[in-house]
Steps between C-alpha positions, in 0.01 A plus 500: 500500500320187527357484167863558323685230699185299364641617183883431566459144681243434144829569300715323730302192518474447093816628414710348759681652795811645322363553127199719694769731696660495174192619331423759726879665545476529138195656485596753789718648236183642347324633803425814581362519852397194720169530622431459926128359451356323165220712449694790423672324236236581234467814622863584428435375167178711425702820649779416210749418742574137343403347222430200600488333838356121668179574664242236590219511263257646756676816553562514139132447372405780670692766303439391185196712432834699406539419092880559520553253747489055449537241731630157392527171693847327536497165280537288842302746744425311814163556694554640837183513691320737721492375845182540727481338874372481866711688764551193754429719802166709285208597696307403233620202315150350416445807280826535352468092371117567375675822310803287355232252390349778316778578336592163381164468398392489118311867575796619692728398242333648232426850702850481533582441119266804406618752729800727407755320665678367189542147677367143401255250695595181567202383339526383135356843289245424231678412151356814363641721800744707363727391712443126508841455281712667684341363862558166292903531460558629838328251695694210291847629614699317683432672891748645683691369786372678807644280758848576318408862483420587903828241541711762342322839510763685699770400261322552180385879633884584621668324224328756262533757653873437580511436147290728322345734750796664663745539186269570230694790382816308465324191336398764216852625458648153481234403231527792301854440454419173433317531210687789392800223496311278315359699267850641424651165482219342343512171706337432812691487813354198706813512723417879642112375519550202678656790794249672474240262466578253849401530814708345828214261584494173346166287375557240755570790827180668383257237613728385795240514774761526837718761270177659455337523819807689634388826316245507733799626702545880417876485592562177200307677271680863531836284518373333157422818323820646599694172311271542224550889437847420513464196258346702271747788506781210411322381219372874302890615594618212299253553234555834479898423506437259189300749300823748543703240392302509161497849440 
């Protein structure tokens, strides 16, 4: 979904290109499903499918009436906000700017703070809003790229699930005899994690703007995947080849 590439690009863009793939391959080791929309994420958890999962905090707020269930921010969570606008061709733009006024408005803002929706205004909260902390250290992150993020959308969305999405079942195999390994041998293995840690693309390709612009091209894109599914095979094949070795 939207929301989780919000979430994915967030990692990307503090960690780095290659240290974020690296920190979510390793983490797909622990997953246990992958989720198609966001707000089902915290539903999963609730139903005891997971036990833990990264949700935005407005999904998340809502649920926890439930006393068995937290939500914490990330140290570095970026604000991502909600988007409101005029349809160029609407029949009745006048009313839709007066609205969006509104909404931006002091009254609109705080309607918008009260109501059940678990998000933030934009508006500065009163110090002795509950809140007013925690609406303090999100707005002073560092904001997100966004131009960088629609520049490479397509490539961010297939590269996970290339990586992630489609072999989930063999990333947990290859991890669990990882640490199996390592536990045994009592010594990490950076060698094996470094395979299963990279991805095919480099920092530099993944804000290439002509590279880019050619997944707009269905045929480039399904020829990338292909190289990248194969890429990936390569790499857990040699890991996995290693990890024999050490038995």
């Amino acid at each position: 979904s939207d929301t989780n590439h919000l979430m994915v690009e967030s990692l990307l863009q503090q960690k780095g290109w290659e240290e974020g793939w690296a920190t979510l391959l390793a983490s797909a080791g622990n997953l246990v499903t992958i989720s198609s929309r966001s707000f089902g994420v915290a539903d999963k958890i609730k139903s005891g499918l997971g036990v833990a999962g990264p949700v935005i905090d407005n999904y998340a707020n809502l649920l926890l009436n439930d006393p068995h269930l937290v939500f914490s921010y990330f140290p570095r969570s970026a604000v991502s906000p909600t988007y409101v606008a005029v349809l160029k061709n609407s029949q009745h733009a006048s009313e839709a700017r007066r609205f969006i006024r509104y909404l931006l408005s002091p009254e609109g803002q705080r309607i918008l703070a009260d109501a059940n929706t678990g998000k933030y205004p934009v508006t500065q909260l009163a110090p002795d809003n509950p809140r007013a902390a925690q609406q303090a250290m999100l707005m002073n992150q560092p904001a997100l790229n966004y131009r960088l993020i629609l520049k490479r959308q397509r490539l961010v969305q297939r590269m996970f699930d290339t990586a992630i999405s489609f072999r989930l079942a063999q990333l947990k195999d290859a991890w669990r005899a990882l640490y199996s390994a390592e536990a045994r041998l009592k010594r990490p293995l950076p060698e094996i994690r470094a395979l299963l840690t990279s991805v095919p693309i480099d920092a530099r390709r993944s804000e290439d703007e002509a590279w880019l612009a050619q997944f707009d091209n269905k045929s480039f894109a399904e020829q990338q995947m292909m190289e990248w599914q194969l890429w990936f095979l390569k790499n857990q094949r040699q890991a996995i080849a290693k990890l024999e070795e050490l038995k």
